[in-house]
mmCIF file of C-alpha atoms and ligand atoms in Angstrom:
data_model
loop_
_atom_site.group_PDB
_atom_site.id
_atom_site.type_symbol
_atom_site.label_atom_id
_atom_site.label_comp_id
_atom_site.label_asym_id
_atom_site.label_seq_id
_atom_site.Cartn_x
_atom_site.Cartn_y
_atom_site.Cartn_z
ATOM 1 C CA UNK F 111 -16.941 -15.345 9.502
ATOM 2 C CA UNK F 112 -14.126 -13.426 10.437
ATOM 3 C CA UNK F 113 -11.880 -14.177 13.593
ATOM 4 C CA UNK F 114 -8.658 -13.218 15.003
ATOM 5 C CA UNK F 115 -6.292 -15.840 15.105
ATOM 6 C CA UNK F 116 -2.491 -17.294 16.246
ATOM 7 C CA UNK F 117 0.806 -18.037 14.163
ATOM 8 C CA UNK F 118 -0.104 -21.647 14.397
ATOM 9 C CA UNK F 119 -3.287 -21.135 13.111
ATOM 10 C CA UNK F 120 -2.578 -19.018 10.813
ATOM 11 C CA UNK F 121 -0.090 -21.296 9.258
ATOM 12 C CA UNK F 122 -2.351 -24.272 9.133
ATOM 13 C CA UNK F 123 -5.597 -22.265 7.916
ATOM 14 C CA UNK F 124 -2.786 -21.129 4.940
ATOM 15 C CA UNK F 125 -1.709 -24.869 4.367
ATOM 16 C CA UNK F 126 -5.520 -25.991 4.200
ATOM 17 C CA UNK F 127 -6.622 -23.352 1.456
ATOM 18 C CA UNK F 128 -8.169 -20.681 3.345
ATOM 19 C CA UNK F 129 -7.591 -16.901 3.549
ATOM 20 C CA UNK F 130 -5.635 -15.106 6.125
ATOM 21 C CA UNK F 131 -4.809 -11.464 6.055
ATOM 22 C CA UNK F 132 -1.257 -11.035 7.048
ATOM 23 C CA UNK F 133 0.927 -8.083 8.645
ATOM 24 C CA UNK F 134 3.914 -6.805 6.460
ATOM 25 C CA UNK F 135 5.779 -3.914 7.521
ATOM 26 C CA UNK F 136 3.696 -1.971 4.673
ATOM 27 C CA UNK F 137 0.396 -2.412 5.032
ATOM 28 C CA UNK F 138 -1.881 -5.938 6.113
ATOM 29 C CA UNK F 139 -2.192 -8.659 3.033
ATOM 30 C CA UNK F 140 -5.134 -10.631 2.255
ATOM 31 C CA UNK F 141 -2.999 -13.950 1.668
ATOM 32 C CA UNK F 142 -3.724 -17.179 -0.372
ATOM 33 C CA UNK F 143 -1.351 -20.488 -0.828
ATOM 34 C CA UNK F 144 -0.293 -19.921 -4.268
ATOM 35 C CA UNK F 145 -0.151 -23.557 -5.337
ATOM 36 C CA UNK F 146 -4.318 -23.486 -4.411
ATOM 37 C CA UNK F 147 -5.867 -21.990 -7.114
ATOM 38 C CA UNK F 148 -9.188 -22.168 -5.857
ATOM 39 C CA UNK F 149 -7.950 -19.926 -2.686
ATOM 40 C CA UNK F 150 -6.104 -17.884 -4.877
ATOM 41 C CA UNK F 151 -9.448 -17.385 -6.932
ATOM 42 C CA UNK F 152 -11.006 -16.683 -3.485
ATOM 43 C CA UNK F 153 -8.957 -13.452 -3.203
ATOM 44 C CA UNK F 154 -10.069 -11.935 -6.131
ATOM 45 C CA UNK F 155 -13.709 -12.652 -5.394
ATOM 46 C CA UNK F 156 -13.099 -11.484 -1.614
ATOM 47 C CA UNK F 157 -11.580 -8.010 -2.937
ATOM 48 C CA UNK F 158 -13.606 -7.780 -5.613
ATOM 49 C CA UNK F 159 -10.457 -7.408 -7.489
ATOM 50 C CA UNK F 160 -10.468 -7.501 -11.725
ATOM 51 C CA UNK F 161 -8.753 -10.676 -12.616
ATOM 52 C CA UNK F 162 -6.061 -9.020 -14.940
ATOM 53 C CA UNK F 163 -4.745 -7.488 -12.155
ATOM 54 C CA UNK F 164 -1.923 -9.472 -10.776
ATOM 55 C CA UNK F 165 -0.920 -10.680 -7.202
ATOM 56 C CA UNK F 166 2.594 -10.117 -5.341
ATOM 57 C CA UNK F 167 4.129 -13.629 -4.202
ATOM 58 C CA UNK F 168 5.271 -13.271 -0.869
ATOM 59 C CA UNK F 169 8.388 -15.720 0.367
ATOM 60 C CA UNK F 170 10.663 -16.037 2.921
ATOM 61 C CA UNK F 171 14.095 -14.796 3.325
ATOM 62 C CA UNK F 172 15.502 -18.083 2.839
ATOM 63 C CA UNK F 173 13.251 -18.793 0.294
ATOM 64 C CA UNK F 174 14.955 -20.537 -3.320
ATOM 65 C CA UNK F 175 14.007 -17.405 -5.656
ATOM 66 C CA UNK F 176 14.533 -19.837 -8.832
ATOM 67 C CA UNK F 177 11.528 -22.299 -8.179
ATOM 68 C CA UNK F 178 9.213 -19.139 -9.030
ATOM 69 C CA UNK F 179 11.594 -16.757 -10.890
ATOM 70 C CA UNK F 180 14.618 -16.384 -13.690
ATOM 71 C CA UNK F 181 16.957 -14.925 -11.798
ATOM 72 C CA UNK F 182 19.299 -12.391 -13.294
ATOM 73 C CA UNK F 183 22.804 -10.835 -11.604
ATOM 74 C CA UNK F 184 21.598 -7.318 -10.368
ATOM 75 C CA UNK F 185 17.706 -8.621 -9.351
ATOM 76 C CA UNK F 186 20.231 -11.629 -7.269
ATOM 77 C CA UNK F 187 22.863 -8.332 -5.870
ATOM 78 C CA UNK F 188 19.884 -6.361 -4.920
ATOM 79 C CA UNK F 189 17.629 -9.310 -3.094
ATOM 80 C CA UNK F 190 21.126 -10.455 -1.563
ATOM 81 C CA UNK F 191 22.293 -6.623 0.213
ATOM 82 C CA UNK F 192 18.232 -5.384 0.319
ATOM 83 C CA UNK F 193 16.244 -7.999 1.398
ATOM 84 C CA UNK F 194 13.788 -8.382 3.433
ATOM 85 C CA UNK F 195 12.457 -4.953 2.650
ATOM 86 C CA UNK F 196 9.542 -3.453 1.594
ATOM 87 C CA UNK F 197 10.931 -3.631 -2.300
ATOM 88 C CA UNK F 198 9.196 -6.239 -4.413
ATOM 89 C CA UNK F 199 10.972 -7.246 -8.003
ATOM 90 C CA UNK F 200 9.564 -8.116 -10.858
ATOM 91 C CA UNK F 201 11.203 -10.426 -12.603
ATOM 92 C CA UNK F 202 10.622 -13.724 -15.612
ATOM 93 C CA UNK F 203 8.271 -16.308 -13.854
ATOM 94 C CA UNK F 204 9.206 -19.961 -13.856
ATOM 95 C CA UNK F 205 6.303 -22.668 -14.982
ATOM 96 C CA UNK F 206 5.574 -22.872 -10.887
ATOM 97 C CA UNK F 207 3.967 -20.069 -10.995
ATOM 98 C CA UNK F 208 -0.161 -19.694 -12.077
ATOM 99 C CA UNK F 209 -1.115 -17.397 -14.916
ATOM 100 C CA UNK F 210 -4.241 -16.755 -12.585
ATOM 101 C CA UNK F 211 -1.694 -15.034 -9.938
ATOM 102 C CA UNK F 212 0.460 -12.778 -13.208
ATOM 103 C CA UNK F 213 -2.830 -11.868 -14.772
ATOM 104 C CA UNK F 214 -0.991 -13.642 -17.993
ATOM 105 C CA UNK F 215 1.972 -12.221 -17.870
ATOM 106 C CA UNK F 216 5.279 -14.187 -18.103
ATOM 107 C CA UNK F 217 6.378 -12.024 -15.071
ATOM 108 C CA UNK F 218 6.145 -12.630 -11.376
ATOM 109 C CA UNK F 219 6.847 -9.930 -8.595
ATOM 110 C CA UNK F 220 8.253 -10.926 -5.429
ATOM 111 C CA UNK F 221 8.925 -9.585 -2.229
ATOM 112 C CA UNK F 222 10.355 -10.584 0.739
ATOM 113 C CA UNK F 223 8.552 -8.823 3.827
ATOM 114 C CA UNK F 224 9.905 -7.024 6.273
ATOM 115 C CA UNK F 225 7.806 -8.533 9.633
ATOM 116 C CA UNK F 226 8.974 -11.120 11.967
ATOM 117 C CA UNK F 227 6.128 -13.028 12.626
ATOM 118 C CA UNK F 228 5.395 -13.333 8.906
ATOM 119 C CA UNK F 229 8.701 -14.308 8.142
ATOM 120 C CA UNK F 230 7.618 -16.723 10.753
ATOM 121 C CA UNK F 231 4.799 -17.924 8.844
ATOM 122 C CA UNK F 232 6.402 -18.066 5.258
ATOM 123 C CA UNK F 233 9.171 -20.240 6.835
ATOM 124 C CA UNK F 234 6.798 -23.012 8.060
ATOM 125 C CA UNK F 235 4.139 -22.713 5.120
ATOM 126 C CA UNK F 236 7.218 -23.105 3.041
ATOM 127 C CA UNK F 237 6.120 -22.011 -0.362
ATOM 128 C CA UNK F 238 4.783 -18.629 -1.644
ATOM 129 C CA UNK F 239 1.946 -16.742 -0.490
ATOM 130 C CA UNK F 240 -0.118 -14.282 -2.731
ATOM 131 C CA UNK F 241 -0.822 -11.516 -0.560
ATOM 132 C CA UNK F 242 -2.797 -8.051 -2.005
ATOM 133 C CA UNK F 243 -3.535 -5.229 0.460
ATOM 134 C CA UNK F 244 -6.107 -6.691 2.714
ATOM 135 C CA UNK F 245 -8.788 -3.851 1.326
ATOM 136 C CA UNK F 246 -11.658 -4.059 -1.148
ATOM 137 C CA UNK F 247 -10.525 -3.090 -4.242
ATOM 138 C CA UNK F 248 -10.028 0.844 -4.959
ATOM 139 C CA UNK F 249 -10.402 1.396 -0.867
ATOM 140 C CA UNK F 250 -8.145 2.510 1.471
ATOM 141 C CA UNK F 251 -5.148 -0.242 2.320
ATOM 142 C CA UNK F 252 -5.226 -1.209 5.592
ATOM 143 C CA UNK F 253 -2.474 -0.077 8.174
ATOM 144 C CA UNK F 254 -3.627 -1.928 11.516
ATOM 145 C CA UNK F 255 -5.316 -5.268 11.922
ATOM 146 C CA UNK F 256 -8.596 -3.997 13.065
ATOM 147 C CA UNK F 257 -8.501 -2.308 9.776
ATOM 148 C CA UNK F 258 -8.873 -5.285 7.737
ATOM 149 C CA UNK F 259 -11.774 -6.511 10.436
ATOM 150 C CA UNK F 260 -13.571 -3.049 9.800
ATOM 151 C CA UNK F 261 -13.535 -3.935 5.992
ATOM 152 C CA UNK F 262 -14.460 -7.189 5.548
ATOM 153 C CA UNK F 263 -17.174 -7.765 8.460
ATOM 154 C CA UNK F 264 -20.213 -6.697 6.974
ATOM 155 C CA UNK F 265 -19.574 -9.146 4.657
ATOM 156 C CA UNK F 266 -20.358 -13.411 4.947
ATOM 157 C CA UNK F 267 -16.382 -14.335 4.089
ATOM 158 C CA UNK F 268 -14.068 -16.551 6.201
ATOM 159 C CA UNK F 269 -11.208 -15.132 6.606
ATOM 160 C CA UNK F 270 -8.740 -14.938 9.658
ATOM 161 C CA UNK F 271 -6.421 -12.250 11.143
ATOM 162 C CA UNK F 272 -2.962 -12.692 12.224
ATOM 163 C CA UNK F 273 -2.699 -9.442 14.336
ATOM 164 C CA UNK F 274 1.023 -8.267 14.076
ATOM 165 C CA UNK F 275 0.635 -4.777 15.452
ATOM 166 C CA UNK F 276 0.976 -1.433 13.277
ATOM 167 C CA UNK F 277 2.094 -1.505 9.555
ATOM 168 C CA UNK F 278 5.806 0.295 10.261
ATOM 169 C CA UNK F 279 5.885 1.755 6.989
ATOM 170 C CA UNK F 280 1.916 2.351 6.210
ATOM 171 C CA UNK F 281 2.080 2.320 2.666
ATOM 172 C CA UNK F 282 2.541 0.176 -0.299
ATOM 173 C CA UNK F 283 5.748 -1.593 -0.865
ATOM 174 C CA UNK F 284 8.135 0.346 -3.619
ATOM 175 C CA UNK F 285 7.744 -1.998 -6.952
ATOM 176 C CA UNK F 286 11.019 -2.414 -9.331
ATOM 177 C CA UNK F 287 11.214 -4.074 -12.678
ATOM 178 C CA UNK F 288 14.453 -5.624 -13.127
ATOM 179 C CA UNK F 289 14.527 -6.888 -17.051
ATOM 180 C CA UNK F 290 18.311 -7.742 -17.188
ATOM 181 C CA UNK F 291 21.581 -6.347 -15.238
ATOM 182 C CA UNK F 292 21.405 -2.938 -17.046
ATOM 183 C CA UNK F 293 17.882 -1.758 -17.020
ATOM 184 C CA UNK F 294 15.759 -1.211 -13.496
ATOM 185 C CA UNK F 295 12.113 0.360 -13.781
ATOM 186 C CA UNK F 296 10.326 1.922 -10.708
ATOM 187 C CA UNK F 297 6.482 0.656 -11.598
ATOM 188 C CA UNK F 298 5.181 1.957 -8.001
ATOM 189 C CA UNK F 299 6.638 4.332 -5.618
ATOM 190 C CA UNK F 300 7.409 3.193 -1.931
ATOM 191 C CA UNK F 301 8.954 4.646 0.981
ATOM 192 C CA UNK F 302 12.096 2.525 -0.175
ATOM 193 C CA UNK F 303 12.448 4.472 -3.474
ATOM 194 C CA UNK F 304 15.118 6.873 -1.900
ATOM 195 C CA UNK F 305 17.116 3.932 -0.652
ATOM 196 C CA UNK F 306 16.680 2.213 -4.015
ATOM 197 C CA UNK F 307 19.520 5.127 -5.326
ATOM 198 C CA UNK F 308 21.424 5.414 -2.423
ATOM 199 C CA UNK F 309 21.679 1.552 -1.452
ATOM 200 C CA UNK F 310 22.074 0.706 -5.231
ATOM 201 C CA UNK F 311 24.558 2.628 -5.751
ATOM 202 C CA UNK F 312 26.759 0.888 -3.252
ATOM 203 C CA UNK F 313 26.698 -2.441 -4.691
ATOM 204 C CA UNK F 314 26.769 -1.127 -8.366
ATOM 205 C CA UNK F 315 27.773 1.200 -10.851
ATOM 206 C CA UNK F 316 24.695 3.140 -11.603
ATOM 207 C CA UNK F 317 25.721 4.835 -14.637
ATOM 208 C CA UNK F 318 26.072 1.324 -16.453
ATOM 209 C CA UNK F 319 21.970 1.403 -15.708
ATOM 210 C CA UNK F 320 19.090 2.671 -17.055
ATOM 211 C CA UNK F 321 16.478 3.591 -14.499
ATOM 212 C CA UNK F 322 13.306 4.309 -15.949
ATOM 213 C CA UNK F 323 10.666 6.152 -13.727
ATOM 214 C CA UNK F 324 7.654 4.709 -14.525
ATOM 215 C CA UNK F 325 5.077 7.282 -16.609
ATOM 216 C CA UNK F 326 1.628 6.823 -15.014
ATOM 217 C CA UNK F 327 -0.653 5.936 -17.478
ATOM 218 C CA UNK F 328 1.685 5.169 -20.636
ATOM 219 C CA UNK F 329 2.289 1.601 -18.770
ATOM 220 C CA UNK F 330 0.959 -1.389 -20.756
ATOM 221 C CA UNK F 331 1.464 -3.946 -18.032
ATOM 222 C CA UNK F 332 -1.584 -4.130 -15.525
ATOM 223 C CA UNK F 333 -0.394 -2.083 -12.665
ATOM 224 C CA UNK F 334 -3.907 -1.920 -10.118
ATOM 225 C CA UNK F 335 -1.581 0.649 -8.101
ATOM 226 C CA UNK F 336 -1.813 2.632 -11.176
ATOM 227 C CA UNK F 337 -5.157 3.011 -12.125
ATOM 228 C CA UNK F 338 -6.668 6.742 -11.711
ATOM 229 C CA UNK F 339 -8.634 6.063 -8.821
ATOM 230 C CA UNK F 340 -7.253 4.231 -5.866
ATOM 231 C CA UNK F 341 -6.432 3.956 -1.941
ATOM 232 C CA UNK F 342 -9.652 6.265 -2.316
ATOM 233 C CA UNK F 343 -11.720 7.270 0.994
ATOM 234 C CA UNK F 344 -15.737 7.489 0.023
ATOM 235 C CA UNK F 345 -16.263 10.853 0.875
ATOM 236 C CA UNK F 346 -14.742 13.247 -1.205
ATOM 237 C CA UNK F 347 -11.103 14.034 -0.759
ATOM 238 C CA UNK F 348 -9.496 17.449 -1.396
ATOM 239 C CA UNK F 349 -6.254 18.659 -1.494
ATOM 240 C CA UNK F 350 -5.454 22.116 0.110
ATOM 241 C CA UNK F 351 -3.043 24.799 -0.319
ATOM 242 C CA UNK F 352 -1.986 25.982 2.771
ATOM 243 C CA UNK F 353 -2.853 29.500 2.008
ATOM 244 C CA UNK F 354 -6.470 28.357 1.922
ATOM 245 C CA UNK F 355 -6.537 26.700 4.906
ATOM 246 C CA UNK F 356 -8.170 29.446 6.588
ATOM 247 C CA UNK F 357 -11.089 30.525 4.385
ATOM 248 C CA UNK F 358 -11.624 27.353 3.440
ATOM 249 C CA UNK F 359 -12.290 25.817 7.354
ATOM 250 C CA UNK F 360 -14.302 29.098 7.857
ATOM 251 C CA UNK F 361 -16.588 28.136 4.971
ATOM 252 C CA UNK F 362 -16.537 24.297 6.099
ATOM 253 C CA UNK F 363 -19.778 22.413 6.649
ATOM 254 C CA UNK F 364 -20.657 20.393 10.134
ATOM 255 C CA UNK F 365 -18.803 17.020 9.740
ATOM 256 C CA UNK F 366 -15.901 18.344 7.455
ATOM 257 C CA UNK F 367 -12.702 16.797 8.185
ATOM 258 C CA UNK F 368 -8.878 18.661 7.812
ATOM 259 C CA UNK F 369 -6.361 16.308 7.414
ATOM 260 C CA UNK F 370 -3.351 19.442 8.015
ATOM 261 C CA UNK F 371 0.338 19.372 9.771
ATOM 262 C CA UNK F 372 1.098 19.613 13.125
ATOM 263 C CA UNK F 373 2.648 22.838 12.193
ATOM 264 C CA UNK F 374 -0.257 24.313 10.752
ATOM 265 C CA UNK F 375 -2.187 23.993 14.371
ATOM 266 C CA UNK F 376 -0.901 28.163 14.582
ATOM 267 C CA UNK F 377 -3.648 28.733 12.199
ATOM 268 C CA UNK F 378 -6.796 27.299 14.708
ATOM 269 C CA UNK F 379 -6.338 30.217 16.908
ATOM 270 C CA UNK F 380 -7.722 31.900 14.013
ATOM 271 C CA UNK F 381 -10.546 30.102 13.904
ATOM 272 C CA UNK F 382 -13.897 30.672 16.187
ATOM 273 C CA UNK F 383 -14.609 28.160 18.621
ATOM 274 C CA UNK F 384 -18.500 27.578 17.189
ATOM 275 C CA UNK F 385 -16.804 26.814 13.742
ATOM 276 C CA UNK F 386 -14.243 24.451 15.350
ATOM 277 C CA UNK F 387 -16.939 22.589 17.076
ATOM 278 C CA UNK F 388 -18.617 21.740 14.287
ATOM 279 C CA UNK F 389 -15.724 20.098 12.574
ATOM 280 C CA UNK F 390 -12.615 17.887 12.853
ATOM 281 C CA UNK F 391 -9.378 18.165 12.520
ATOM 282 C CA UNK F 392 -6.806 15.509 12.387
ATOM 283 C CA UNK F 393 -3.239 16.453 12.696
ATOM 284 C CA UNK F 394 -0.457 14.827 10.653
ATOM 285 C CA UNK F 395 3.567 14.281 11.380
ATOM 286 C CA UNK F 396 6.103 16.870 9.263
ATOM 287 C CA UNK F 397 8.524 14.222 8.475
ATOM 288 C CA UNK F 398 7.923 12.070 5.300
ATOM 289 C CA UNK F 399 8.186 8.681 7.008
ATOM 290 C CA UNK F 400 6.034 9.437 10.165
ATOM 291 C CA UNK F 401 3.693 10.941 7.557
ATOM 292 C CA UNK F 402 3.386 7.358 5.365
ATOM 293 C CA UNK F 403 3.084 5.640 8.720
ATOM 294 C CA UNK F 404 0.043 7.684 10.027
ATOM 295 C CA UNK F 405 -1.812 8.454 6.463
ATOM 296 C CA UNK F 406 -3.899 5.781 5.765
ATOM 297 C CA UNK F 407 -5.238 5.509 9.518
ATOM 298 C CA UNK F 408 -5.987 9.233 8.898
ATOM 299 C CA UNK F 409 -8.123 9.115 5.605
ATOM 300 C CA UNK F 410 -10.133 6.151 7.269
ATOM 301 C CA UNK F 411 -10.698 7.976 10.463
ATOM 302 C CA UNK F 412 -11.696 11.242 8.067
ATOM 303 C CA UNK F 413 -14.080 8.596 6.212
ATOM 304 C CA UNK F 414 -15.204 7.204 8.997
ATOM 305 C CA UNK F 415 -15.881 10.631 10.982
ATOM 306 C CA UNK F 416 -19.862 11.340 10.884
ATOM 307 C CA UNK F 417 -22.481 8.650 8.479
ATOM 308 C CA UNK F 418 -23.343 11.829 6.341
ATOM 309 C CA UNK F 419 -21.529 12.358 3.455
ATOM 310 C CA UNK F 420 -18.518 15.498 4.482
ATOM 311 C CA UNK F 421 -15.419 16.278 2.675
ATOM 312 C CA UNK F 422 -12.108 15.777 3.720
ATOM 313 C CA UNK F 423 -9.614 17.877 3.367
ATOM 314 C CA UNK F 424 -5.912 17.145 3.174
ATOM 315 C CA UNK F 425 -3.739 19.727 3.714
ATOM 316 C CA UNK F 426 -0.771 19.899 0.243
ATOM 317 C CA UNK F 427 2.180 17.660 1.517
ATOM 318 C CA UNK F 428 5.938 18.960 0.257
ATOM 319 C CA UNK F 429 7.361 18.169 -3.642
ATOM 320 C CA UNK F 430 10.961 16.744 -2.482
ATOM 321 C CA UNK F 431 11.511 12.847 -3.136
ATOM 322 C CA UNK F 432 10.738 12.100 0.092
ATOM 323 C CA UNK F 433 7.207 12.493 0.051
ATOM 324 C CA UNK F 434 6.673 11.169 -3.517
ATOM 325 C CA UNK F 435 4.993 7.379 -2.750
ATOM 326 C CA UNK F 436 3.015 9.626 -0.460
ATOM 327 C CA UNK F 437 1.754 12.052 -2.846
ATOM 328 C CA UNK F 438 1.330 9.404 -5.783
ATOM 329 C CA UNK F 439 -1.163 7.854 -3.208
ATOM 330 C CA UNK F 440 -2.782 11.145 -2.244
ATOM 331 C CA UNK F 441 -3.092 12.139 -6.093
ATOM 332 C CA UNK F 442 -4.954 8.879 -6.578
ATOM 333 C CA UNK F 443 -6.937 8.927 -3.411
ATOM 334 C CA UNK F 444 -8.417 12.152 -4.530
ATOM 335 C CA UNK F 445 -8.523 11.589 -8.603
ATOM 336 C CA UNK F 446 -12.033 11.691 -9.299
ATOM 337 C CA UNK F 447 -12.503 15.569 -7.988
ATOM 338 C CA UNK F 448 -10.396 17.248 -10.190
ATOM 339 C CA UNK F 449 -11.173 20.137 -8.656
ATOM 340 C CA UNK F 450 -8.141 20.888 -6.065
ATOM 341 C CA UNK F 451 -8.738 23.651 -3.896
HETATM 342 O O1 TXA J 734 3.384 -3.548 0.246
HETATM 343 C C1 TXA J 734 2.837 -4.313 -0.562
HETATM 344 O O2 TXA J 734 3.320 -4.563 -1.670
HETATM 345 C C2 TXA J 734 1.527 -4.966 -0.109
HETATM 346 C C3 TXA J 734 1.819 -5.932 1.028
HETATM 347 C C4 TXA J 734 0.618 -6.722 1.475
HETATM 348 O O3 TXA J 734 2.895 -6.760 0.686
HETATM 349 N N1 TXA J 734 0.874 -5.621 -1.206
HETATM 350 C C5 TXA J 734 0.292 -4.945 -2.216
HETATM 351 O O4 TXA J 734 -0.363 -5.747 -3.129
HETATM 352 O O5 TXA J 734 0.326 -3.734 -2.308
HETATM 353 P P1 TXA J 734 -1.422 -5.182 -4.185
HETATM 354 O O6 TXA J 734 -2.009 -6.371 -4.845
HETATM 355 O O7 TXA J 734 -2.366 -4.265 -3.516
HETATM 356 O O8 TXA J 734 -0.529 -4.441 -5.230
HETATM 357 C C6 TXA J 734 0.325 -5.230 -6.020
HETATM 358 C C7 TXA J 734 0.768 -4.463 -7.225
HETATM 359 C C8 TXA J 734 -0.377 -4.242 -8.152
HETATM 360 O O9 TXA J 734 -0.325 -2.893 -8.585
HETATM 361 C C9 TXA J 734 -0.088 -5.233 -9.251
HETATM 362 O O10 TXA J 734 -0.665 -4.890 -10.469
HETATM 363 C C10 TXA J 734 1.424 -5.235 -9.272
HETATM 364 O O11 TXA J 734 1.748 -5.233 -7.908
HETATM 365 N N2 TXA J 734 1.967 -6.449 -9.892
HETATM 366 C C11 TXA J 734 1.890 -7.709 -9.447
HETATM 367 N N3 TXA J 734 2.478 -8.566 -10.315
HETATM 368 C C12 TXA J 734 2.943 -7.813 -11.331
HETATM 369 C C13 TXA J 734 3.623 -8.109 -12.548
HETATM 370 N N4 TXA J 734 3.946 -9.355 -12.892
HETATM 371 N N5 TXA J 734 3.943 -7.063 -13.355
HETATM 372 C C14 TXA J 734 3.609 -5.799 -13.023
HETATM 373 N N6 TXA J 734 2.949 -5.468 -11.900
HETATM 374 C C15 TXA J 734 2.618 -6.456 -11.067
HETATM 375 MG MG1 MG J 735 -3.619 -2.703 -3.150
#
């Protein structure tokens, strides 16, 4: 069964073992007690989630960092001036910590989340929560609480909702390895990637450290967020250059679906009226961050848009830093069809 439910609720269906997706200021998590393995087990059946692949630990701000994690002097500066923030750090796990939630790894990632009411909850369930994007695995991470519900009720789970409004951010927290005080690794791009440098900087000398970008698909540790495939709508995705925006909606099919920018609406009066009937078109935001917030809602709208199987087609987003979490997740989203327009 799956139910909406309150903070009180939510915190005492946590403390008894069952699963409750959460709201972060990224996207919703499908949450687990990690000190209950058998609900922690429960959220890899639930997601149909391999087993390598492991969880983030979610605590509050407040939260004793050593009990799960070996704490070094930048990972300590950084969780001290950045914290709560949609950055979660990877760091040496302590014996507290399950090799069913690090996939057998002697690392742990952490993050601290952003939300009030979940702060809320991690103060008064007092330990760590495991908490994966509340999607089935490969899908499309949820961004609003009736997200989750549209995923999970065709299925015979229980798991409650805490509904904390709209996902701020909309996409997947930024993911840093930090192996000692000189050497950081970005392992997933977030919206916070661009503060990483500039709010880094400010509390350290970056030329004293080695930030390594993290080469998608040389990576040995178990990354989910980096397999091929991912955050991946059903229907075929396709990515458009903006010079074939035009010839491409005039040879569309009935149910197509053009993700494009508000700036690109110019180009419908182009268009005739019996073609745009038979289509949709959802417009997108032309700055990065109202971009990230809006995307996922988008692709499961496009997915979404007719039973029949349509394409989707996303118009090219800009190369500049700011848009790079967003176009990692577009690149995987539409992986399998090599073929970009
Ligand atoms: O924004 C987020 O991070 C959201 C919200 C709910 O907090 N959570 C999220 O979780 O995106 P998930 O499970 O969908 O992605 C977690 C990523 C995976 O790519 C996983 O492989 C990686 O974190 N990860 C977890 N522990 C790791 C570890 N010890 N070493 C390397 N990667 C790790
Ligand atoms: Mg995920």
């Amino acid at each position: 069964m799956i139910e909406y439910i309150n903070l009180q609720q939510a915190i005492s269906n946590l403390l008894s073992g069952k699963i409750v997706a959460i709201p972060t200021e990224t996207v919703y998590g499908l949450a687990a007690n990690i000190h209950n393995e058998a609900a922690i087990q429960n959220i890899f059946t639930i997601k149909n989630r391999p087993i390598t692949h492991p969880l983030i630990v979610h605590i509050h701000n407040n939260f004793d960092i050593e009990r799960y994690a070996q704490i070094n002097n930048l990972a300590q500066k950084i969780i001290n001036t950045q914290w709560p923030a949609p950055l979660t750090i990877i760091l040496g796990k302590t014996s507290n910590v399950s090799n069913l939630i690090t996939g057998n790894q002697n690392t742990v990632a952490l993050r601290c989340p952003n939300h009030e009411l979940t702060q809320s909850l991690l103060k008064e369930v007092g330990c760590g929560v495991a908490a994966p994007s509340a999607n089935r695995f490969g899908y499309i991470s949820p961004s609003k609480a009736e997200h989750v519900y549209q995923e999970f009720s065709c299925f015979n789970y229980d798991i409650s909702i805490l509904d904390g409004g709209e996902c701020e951010i909309g996409i997947e927290s930024s993911i840093i390895k930090i192996d000692n005080d000189d050497n950081i690794s970005i392992l997933r791009h977030g919206m916070f990637d661009v503060q990483i440098f500039s709010n880094i900087a400010n509390i350290t000398d970056l030329t004293k450290i080695n930030i390594n970008i993290h080469d998608n698909g040389t990576n040995t540790i178990k990354v989910s967020g980096n397999l091929p495939v991912h955050y991946a709508p059903s229907n075929n995705l396709y990515i458009l250059k903006p010079q074939n925006l035009l010839d491409t909606i005039n040879k569309s099919n009935d149910g197509d679906v053009f993700i494009i920018f508000e700036n690109s609406s110019n180009i419908l009066k182009l268009i005739e009226d019996t073609i745009l009937a038979r289509i949709k078109i959802i417009y997108m935001p032309n700055l990065a961050t109202k971009y990230a917030h809006n995307i996922y809602n988008s692709l499961r709208e496009a997915d979404n848009y007719t039973y029949e199987t349509h394409n989707i087609y996303l118009e090219q987003i800009p190369s500049t830093i700011e848009w790079q979490a967003i176009q990692d997740r577009i690149n995987k989203a539409s992986y399998k069809f090599i073929n970009k327009i």
